[in-house]
Tab-separated table of C-alpha atoms in Angstrom:
chain	number	residue	atom	x	y	z
A	30	MET	CA	-34.199	15.375	22.781
A	31	LYS	CA	-35.428	13.859	19.539
A	32	LYS	CA	-33.825	15.327	16.426
A	33	GLU	CA	-36.155	16.498	13.684
A	34	ALA	CA	-35.172	16.065	10.066
A	35	VAL	CA	-35.083	19.231	8.000
A	36	THR	CA	-37.429	18.747	5.049
A	37	LEU	CA	-38.528	20.796	2.058
A	38	LYS	CA	-41.838	21.303	3.878
A	39	LYS	CA	-40.089	22.797	6.918
A	40	LEU	CA	-38.033	25.174	4.734
A	41	ALA	CA	-41.197	26.212	2.879
A	42	GLN	CA	-43.072	26.914	6.147
A	43	ILE	CA	-40.281	29.093	7.561
A	44	LEU	CA	-39.938	31.094	4.330
A	45	ASP	CA	-43.695	31.179	3.666
A	46	LEU	CA	-43.171	29.677	0.225
A	47	SER	CA	-44.636	26.674	-1.522
A	48	ILE	CA	-42.741	23.359	-1.370
A	49	SER	CA	-42.406	23.349	-5.168
A	50	THR	CA	-40.848	26.840	-5.112
A	51	VAL	CA	-38.285	25.778	-2.506
A	52	SER	CA	-37.500	22.623	-4.461
A	53	ARG	CA	-36.996	24.534	-7.711
A	54	ALA	CA	-34.899	27.161	-5.960
A	55	LEU	CA	-32.535	24.498	-4.651
A	56	SER	CA	-32.401	23.025	-8.156
A	57	ASP	CA	-31.445	26.443	-9.582
A	58	HIS	CA	-34.569	26.506	-11.755
A	59	PRO	CA	-34.622	29.497	-14.160
A	60	ASP	CA	-38.215	30.396	-13.231
A	61	ILE	CA	-37.188	31.266	-9.664
A	62	SER	CA	-35.690	34.692	-8.945
A	63	GLU	CA	-32.117	35.002	-7.729
A	64	GLU	CA	-33.361	36.726	-4.577
A	65	THR	CA	-35.603	33.779	-3.676
A	66	LYS	CA	-32.865	31.272	-4.519
A	67	GLU	CA	-30.460	33.073	-2.211
A	68	LYS	CA	-32.970	33.087	0.691
A	69	VAL	CA	-33.669	29.369	0.262
A	70	ARG	CA	-29.973	28.463	0.013
A	71	LYS	CA	-29.046	30.458	3.109
A	72	LEU	CA	-31.760	28.821	5.207
A	73	ALA	CA	-30.932	25.358	3.858
A	74	ASP	CA	-27.269	25.861	4.777
A	75	ALA	CA	-28.116	27.227	8.218
A	76	LEU	CA	-30.364	24.262	9.043
A	77	HIS	CA	-27.994	21.718	7.410
A	78	TYR	CA	-30.671	20.563	4.973
A	79	VAL	CA	-29.804	17.326	3.127
A	80	PRO	CA	-31.922	16.360	0.084
A	81	ASN	CA	-33.857	13.112	0.396
A	82	ILE	CA	-32.729	11.316	-2.741
A	83	PHE	CA	-35.397	8.637	-2.353
A	84	ALA	CA	-38.169	11.219	-2.183
A	85	GLN	CA	-36.659	12.964	-5.201
A	86	GLY	CA	-36.578	9.658	-7.013
A	87	PHE	CA	-40.267	9.031	-6.415
A	88	ARG	CA	-41.085	12.503	-7.745
A	89	ASN	CA	-38.789	12.269	-10.757
A	90	ARG	CA	-39.098	8.500	-11.245
A	91	LYS	CA	-35.274	8.427	-11.139
A	92	THR	CA	-33.028	8.100	-8.084
A	93	LYS	CA	-29.664	7.974	-9.911
A	94	ILE	CA	-28.870	4.966	-7.724
A	95	ILE	CA	-27.579	1.582	-8.891
A	96	GLY	CA	-27.997	-1.562	-6.822
A	97	VAL	CA	-25.233	-4.192	-6.744
A	98	VAL	CA	-25.602	-7.743	-5.390
A	99	VAL	CA	-22.505	-9.965	-5.120
A	100	PRO	CA	-21.942	-13.414	-3.534
A	101	ASN	CA	-19.052	-12.368	-1.273
A	102	ILE	CA	-17.850	-8.791	-0.971
A	103	THR	CA	-14.596	-9.767	0.802
A	104	HIS	CA	-13.336	-11.893	-2.097
A	105	TYR	CA	-10.308	-10.166	-3.678
A	106	PHE	CA	-11.568	-10.407	-7.264
A	107	THR	CA	-14.978	-9.096	-6.191
A	108	THR	CA	-13.346	-6.059	-4.557
A	109	THR	CA	-11.599	-5.208	-7.837
A	110	MET	CA	-14.923	-5.357	-9.721
A	111	VAL	CA	-16.647	-3.243	-7.069
A	112	ARG	CA	-13.849	-0.673	-7.368
A	113	GLY	CA	-14.528	-0.426	-11.099
A	114	ILE	CA	-18.270	-0.138	-10.478
A	115	LEU	CA	-17.844	2.686	-7.956
A	116	GLU	CA	-15.414	4.628	-10.148
A	117	GLU	CA	-17.535	4.428	-13.293
A	118	ALA	CA	-20.777	5.157	-11.446
A	119	ALA	CA	-19.247	8.290	-9.912
A	120	ILE	CA	-18.129	9.487	-13.346
A	121	LYS	CA	-21.674	8.978	-14.646
A	122	GLY	CA	-23.229	10.761	-11.660
A	123	TYR	CA	-24.769	7.683	-10.022
A	124	ARG	CA	-24.641	6.451	-6.427
A	125	VAL	CA	-24.222	2.775	-5.597
A	126	ILE	CA	-25.806	0.517	-2.958
A	127	ILE	CA	-23.876	-2.736	-2.472
A	128	SER	CA	-25.115	-5.901	-0.789
A	129	GLU	CA	-23.932	-9.504	-0.609
A	130	SER	CA	-25.930	-12.692	-0.934
A	131	ASN	CA	-23.392	-14.898	0.902
A	132	ASN	CA	-23.935	-17.377	-1.954
A	133	ASP	CA	-27.463	-17.988	-0.655
A	134	PRO	CA	-30.174	-17.910	-3.382
A	135	LEU	CA	-32.882	-16.952	-0.860
A	136	ARG	CA	-30.833	-14.029	0.425
A	137	GLN	CA	-30.089	-13.060	-3.180
A	138	THR	CA	-33.830	-12.811	-3.839
A	139	GLU	CA	-34.290	-10.822	-0.627
A	140	MET	CA	-31.540	-8.377	-1.640
A	141	LEU	CA	-32.991	-7.956	-5.141
A	142	ASN	CA	-36.403	-7.107	-3.683
A	143	THR	CA	-34.801	-4.713	-1.194
A	144	MET	CA	-33.057	-2.920	-4.048
A	145	LEU	CA	-36.400	-2.606	-5.799
A	146	GLN	CA	-37.969	-1.154	-2.621
A	147	PHE	CA	-35.142	1.394	-2.413
A	148	GLY	CA	-36.196	2.571	-5.859
A	149	VAL	CA	-32.871	1.926	-7.609
A	150	ASP	CA	-32.821	2.682	-11.318
A	151	GLY	CA	-31.110	-0.604	-12.202
A	152	ILE	CA	-29.305	-3.577	-10.667
A	153	LEU	CA	-25.996	-5.346	-11.287
A	154	VAL	CA	-26.010	-8.967	-10.110
A	155	SER	CA	-23.271	-11.552	-9.723
A	156	LEU	CA	-25.278	-14.736	-9.181
A	157	THR	CA	-24.754	-17.202	-6.360
A	158	LYS	CA	-23.189	-20.468	-7.464
A	159	MET	CA	-26.302	-22.188	-6.076
A	160	THR	CA	-28.755	-20.251	-8.255
A	161	ARG	CA	-31.033	-22.778	-9.954
A	162	ASP	CA	-34.448	-21.089	-10.015
A	163	ILE	CA	-34.207	-17.910	-12.077
A	164	ASP	CA	-37.865	-16.832	-11.747
A	165	ASP	CA	-37.096	-14.237	-9.057
A	166	VAL	CA	-34.387	-12.678	-11.224
A	167	LEU	CA	-36.732	-12.615	-14.231
A	168	LYS	CA	-39.396	-10.824	-12.160
A	169	ILE	CA	-36.935	-8.045	-11.331
A	170	LEU	CA	-35.752	-7.913	-14.956
A	171	ASN	CA	-39.358	-7.287	-16.052
A	172	LYS	CA	-39.519	-4.206	-13.796
A	173	ILE	CA	-36.160	-2.430	-14.099
A	174	PRO	CA	-32.906	-2.833	-16.069
A	175	LEU	CA	-30.746	-5.664	-14.740
A	176	ILE	CA	-27.331	-6.836	-15.888
A	177	LEU	CA	-25.377	-9.899	-14.798
A	178	PHE	CA	-21.620	-9.732	-14.306
A	179	ASP	CA	-18.903	-12.293	-13.461
A	180	LYS	CA	-21.255	-15.086	-12.271
A	181	VAL	CA	-23.806	-15.207	-15.078
A	182	SER	CA	-26.415	-17.547	-16.597
A	183	SER	CA	-27.295	-18.293	-20.215
A	184	LYS	CA	-30.916	-18.821	-19.097
A	185	ILE	CA	-31.482	-15.163	-18.218
A	186	PRO	CA	-32.196	-12.882	-21.229
A	187	CYS	CA	-30.153	-9.817	-20.327
A	188	THR	CA	-26.766	-8.250	-20.999
A	189	GLN	CA	-24.001	-10.228	-19.286
A	190	ILE	CA	-20.423	-9.112	-18.610
A	191	THR	CA	-17.801	-11.743	-17.902
A	192	ILE	CA	-14.246	-12.788	-18.630
A	193	ASN	CA	-13.579	-14.925	-21.724
A	194	ASP	CA	-13.504	-18.022	-19.502
A	195	GLU	CA	-13.364	-20.648	-22.219
A	196	GLU	CA	-10.618	-18.987	-24.260
A	197	ALA	CA	-8.583	-18.122	-21.155
A	198	ALA	CA	-8.775	-21.703	-19.852
A	199	HIS	CA	-7.806	-23.006	-23.298
A	200	ASP	CA	-4.716	-20.765	-23.275
A	201	ALA	CA	-3.766	-21.919	-19.763
A	202	VAL	CA	-3.973	-25.603	-20.671
A	203	GLU	CA	-2.227	-25.038	-23.986
A	204	HIS	CA	0.641	-23.431	-22.072
A	205	LEU	CA	0.980	-26.647	-20.041
A	206	ILE	CA	1.025	-28.660	-23.255
A	207	ASN	CA	3.663	-26.370	-24.757
A	208	ILE	CA	6.025	-27.027	-21.824
A	209	GLY	CA	5.732	-30.769	-22.445
A	210	LYS	CA	2.895	-31.847	-20.149
A	211	LYS	CA	0.649	-34.625	-21.440
A	212	ARG	CA	-1.464	-35.824	-18.514
A	213	ILE	CA	-3.225	-32.684	-17.400
A	214	ALA	CA	-5.808	-32.888	-14.624
A	215	ILE	CA	-8.531	-30.320	-13.962
A	216	ILE	CA	-10.170	-29.449	-10.644
A	217	LYS	CA	-13.534	-27.806	-11.314
A	218	GLU	CA	-16.931	-27.287	-9.720
A	219	ARG	CA	-19.817	-29.662	-10.172
A	220	ASP	CA	-22.606	-28.994	-12.673
A	221	PHE	CA	-24.682	-25.786	-12.804
A	222	SER	CA	-21.705	-23.424	-12.531
A	223	TYR	CA	-21.596	-21.397	-15.752
A	224	THR	CA	-18.039	-20.248	-15.066
A	225	SER	CA	-16.792	-23.744	-14.279
A	226	GLU	CA	-18.374	-25.279	-17.362
A	227	LYS	CA	-16.855	-22.601	-19.615
A	228	ARG	CA	-13.384	-23.218	-18.171
A	229	TYR	CA	-13.911	-26.958	-18.473
A	230	ALA	CA	-14.862	-26.483	-22.140
A	231	GLY	CA	-11.589	-24.583	-22.675
A	232	TYR	CA	-9.674	-27.433	-21.016
A	233	LEU	CA	-11.299	-30.012	-23.298
A	234	SER	CA	-10.775	-27.990	-26.480
A	235	ALA	CA	-7.041	-27.573	-25.767
A	236	LEU	CA	-6.588	-31.314	-25.226
A	237	LYS	CA	-8.523	-32.138	-28.398
A	238	GLU	CA	-6.586	-29.621	-30.499
A	239	HIS	CA	-3.315	-31.256	-29.448
A	240	ASN	CA	-4.628	-34.828	-29.772
A	241	LEU	CA	-4.165	-35.623	-26.090
A	242	GLU	CA	-6.222	-38.310	-24.374
A	243	ILE	CA	-9.150	-37.145	-22.245
A	244	ASP	CA	-8.855	-39.302	-19.144
A	245	GLU	CA	-11.938	-39.219	-16.896
A	246	LYS	CA	-9.724	-40.037	-13.891
A	247	LEU	CA	-8.056	-36.644	-14.338
A	248	ILE	CA	-11.350	-34.714	-14.327
A	249	ILE	CA	-12.184	-33.839	-10.730
A	250	SER	CA	-15.437	-32.103	-9.740
A	251	VAL	CA	-16.062	-30.692	-6.257
A	252	ASP	CA	-18.859	-28.764	-4.542
A	253	ASP	CA	-16.590	-26.010	-3.246
A	254	ILE	CA	-13.535	-24.975	-5.269
A	255	SER	CA	-11.520	-24.007	-2.172
A	256	THR	CA	-7.946	-24.407	-0.914
A	257	GLN	CA	-9.035	-27.321	1.262
A	258	HIS	CA	-10.653	-29.098	-1.684
A	259	GLY	CA	-7.556	-28.407	-3.763
A	260	GLN	CA	-5.523	-30.216	-1.114
A	261	GLN	CA	-7.942	-33.138	-0.896
A	262	MET	CA	-8.245	-33.616	-4.649
A	263	THR	CA	-4.459	-33.481	-5.097
A	264	ASN	CA	-4.134	-36.308	-2.587
A	265	HIS	CA	-6.620	-38.252	-4.698
A	266	LEU	CA	-4.819	-37.504	-7.995
A	267	LEU	CA	-1.490	-38.625	-6.530
A	268	SER	CA	-3.045	-41.927	-5.474
A	269	ILE	CA	-4.230	-43.044	-8.920
A	270	LYS	CA	-2.217	-45.549	-10.964
A	271	ASN	CA	-0.999	-43.026	-13.547
A	272	PRO	CA	-0.957	-39.589	-11.844
A	273	PRO	CA	-0.946	-36.302	-13.754
A	274	ASP	CA	2.118	-34.302	-14.758
A	275	ALA	CA	0.132	-31.033	-14.533
A	276	ILE	CA	-2.944	-29.768	-12.688
A	277	PHE	CA	-5.212	-26.938	-13.846
A	278	ALA	CA	-7.471	-25.632	-11.060
A	279	ILE	CA	-10.242	-23.236	-12.069
A	280	THR	CA	-9.527	-20.958	-9.079
A	281	ASP	CA	-6.323	-19.750	-7.440
A	282	SER	CA	-7.612	-20.976	-4.079
A	283	ALA	CA	-7.770	-24.575	-5.286
A	284	ALA	CA	-4.442	-24.225	-7.139
A	285	ILE	CA	-2.762	-23.027	-3.938
A	286	GLY	CA	-4.128	-26.112	-2.171
A	287	VAL	CA	-2.578	-28.190	-4.968
A	288	ILE	CA	0.846	-26.587	-4.472
A	289	GLN	CA	0.683	-27.026	-0.694
A	290	THR	CA	0.010	-30.754	-1.054
A	291	LEU	CA	2.670	-31.301	-3.726
A	292	LYS	CA	5.244	-29.604	-1.479
A	293	LYS	CA	4.191	-31.785	1.436
A	294	PHE	CA	5.179	-34.832	-0.608
A	295	ASP	CA	8.384	-33.165	-1.903
A	296	ILE	CA	7.130	-33.277	-5.505
A	297	LYS	CA	9.103	-30.896	-7.696
A	298	ILE	CA	7.060	-28.053	-9.201
A	299	PRO	CA	6.947	-27.694	-12.199
A	300	GLU	CA	9.434	-30.436	-13.180
A	301	GLU	CA	7.294	-33.334	-11.947
A	302	ILE	CA	3.898	-31.649	-11.758
A	303	ALA	CA	3.132	-28.147	-13.042
A	304	VAL	CA	0.241	-26.087	-11.629
A	305	VAL	CA	-1.994	-23.375	-13.121
A	306	GLY	CA	-4.738	-21.406	-11.347
A	307	PHE	CA	-7.283	-18.783	-12.359
A	308	SER	CA	-7.855	-15.176	-11.142
A	309	ASN	CA	-4.376	-13.798	-10.286
A	310	SER	CA	-5.252	-13.275	-6.636
A	311	ARG	CA	-2.841	-11.717	-4.140
A	312	ARG	CA	-2.003	-15.169	-2.788
A	313	SER	CA	-0.720	-16.263	-6.207
A	314	THR	CA	2.488	-14.282	-5.672
A	315	VAL	CA	2.845	-15.217	-1.994
A	316	ILE	CA	2.781	-18.993	-2.415
A	317	GLU	CA	6.127	-20.612	-3.246
A	318	PRO	CA	6.607	-21.311	-6.081
A	319	ASN	CA	4.655	-18.335	-7.422
A	320	LEU	CA	1.515	-19.477	-9.223
A	321	THR	CA	0.963	-19.284	-12.978
A	322	THR	CA	-2.592	-18.010	-13.351
A	323	VAL	CA	-5.087	-16.161	-15.533
A	324	ASP	CA	-5.386	-12.486	-14.679
A	325	GLN	CA	-9.019	-11.356	-14.557
A	326	PRO	CA	-9.410	-7.599	-15.149
A	327	GLY	CA	-11.958	-7.008	-12.397
A	328	GLU	CA	-12.053	-3.218	-12.657
A	329	THR	CA	-12.678	-3.431	-16.403
A	330	ILE	CA	-15.555	-5.864	-15.849
A	331	GLY	CA	-17.063	-3.550	-13.207
A	332	LYS	CA	-16.744	-0.436	-15.360
A	333	ASN	CA	-18.275	-2.137	-18.386
A	334	ALA	CA	-21.143	-3.464	-16.301
A	335	VAL	CA	-21.980	0.080	-15.159
A	336	LYS	CA	-21.691	1.502	-18.691
A	337	TYR	CA	-24.110	-1.030	-20.136
A	338	LEU	CA	-26.539	-0.717	-17.225
A	339	ILE	CA	-26.698	3.082	-17.404
A	340	ASP	CA	-27.170	2.850	-21.161
A	341	GLU	CA	-30.226	0.661	-20.547
A	342	ILE	CA	-31.494	2.930	-17.752
A	343	GLU	CA	-31.258	6.051	-19.879
A	344	ASN	CA	-32.300	4.455	-23.170
A	345	THR	CA	-36.045	4.776	-23.752
A	346	VAL	CA	-36.166	1.815	-26.130
A	347	GLU	CA	-38.301	-0.911	-24.565
A	348	ASN	CA	-36.527	-3.890	-26.150
A	349	VAL	CA	-34.427	-5.736	-23.551
A	350	SER	CA	-30.761	-6.015	-24.496
A	351	ASN	CA	-29.402	-9.557	-24.579
A	352	LYS	CA	-25.651	-9.433	-25.170
A	353	LEU	CA	-22.706	-11.422	-23.847
A	354	ILE	CA	-19.696	-9.152	-23.343
A	355	GLU	CA	-16.486	-11.103	-22.768
A	356	ILE	CA	-13.495	-9.244	-21.327
A	357	LYS	CA	-10.142	-10.759	-22.252
A	358	GLY	CA	-8.073	-12.399	-19.510
A	359	THR	CA	-4.277	-12.712	-19.659
A	360	LEU	CA	-2.144	-15.705	-18.691
A	361	ILE	CA	0.532	-14.687	-16.181
A	362	ILE	CA	3.381	-17.216	-16.363
A	363	ARG	CA	5.257	-17.794	-13.113
A	364	ASP	CA	7.427	-20.462	-11.452
A	365	SER	CA	4.686	-23.091	-10.986
A	366	THR	CA	4.925	-23.903	-14.714
A	367	PHE	CA	8.197	-22.471	-15.923
A	368	LYS	CA	11.649	-21.862	-14.468
A	369	VAL	CA	14.460	-19.980	-16.183
């Protein structure tokens, strides 16, 4: 037997009241008598009535729902940001719909349009690393508030929440210099990655500040900054005439691949080659030696993203905010660069 949804219309028909009266009664409107409110509540409870938040949103032009689009929801750092988003949204009285793009720009566009169809009040987006054409994002931005977080783009005129990538990378490389390393390699992503370029800029600035040579042979760019690529690029770095005495990988995954390869060749870490990663993932404390890395405060990024988005949703000013909010990362020093 087909189940029939209990609607405001059905409640109104049974009670012989108007739909607007039933709606206001359930909303505890002061114009409705207590007697009527009690009748409506009792019937709603008896029939297990559940409000249709989308229908409410279309009536009120607000759904109190935030859309979130991320590249990969299973990534550890992403889960910490999502946790912050959910906690802050709940405090503010908003629900959250989460979707992942799988790092596919076409799916990202599809998810953005789906969020718009759901009637969300605003969207938080962590861009795919393959995002080149920003027109689809700009179209959404012209319709509802949209904020970028973590994976951002300087080409999109909106508020953006990210870690202080350049400063954090500078501190990581400077730490390597302070322990006596002079030939420091970097494993980064190829062009178009905002995050990678910021971390690369921090790498360069640290070398320049300490008057160290910038050797192009030590600058390695890959399409996918993964453990496998970390392994492959370490093999390459070990094969050059004057190999590095330290390697800075812009992700923990790549840094772990570096450590695995160095251990395979019985290279002492950090005495011969020191290693630094970025993100303070769970694996950073499982790998031996434990990985020195930059801790990214994911929950703080998520909470700030929600705060700024809700401020734009509830602010009636039409001017689009265009701010870069950088959350400070912290270098966590472990055995891959320093031993007591």
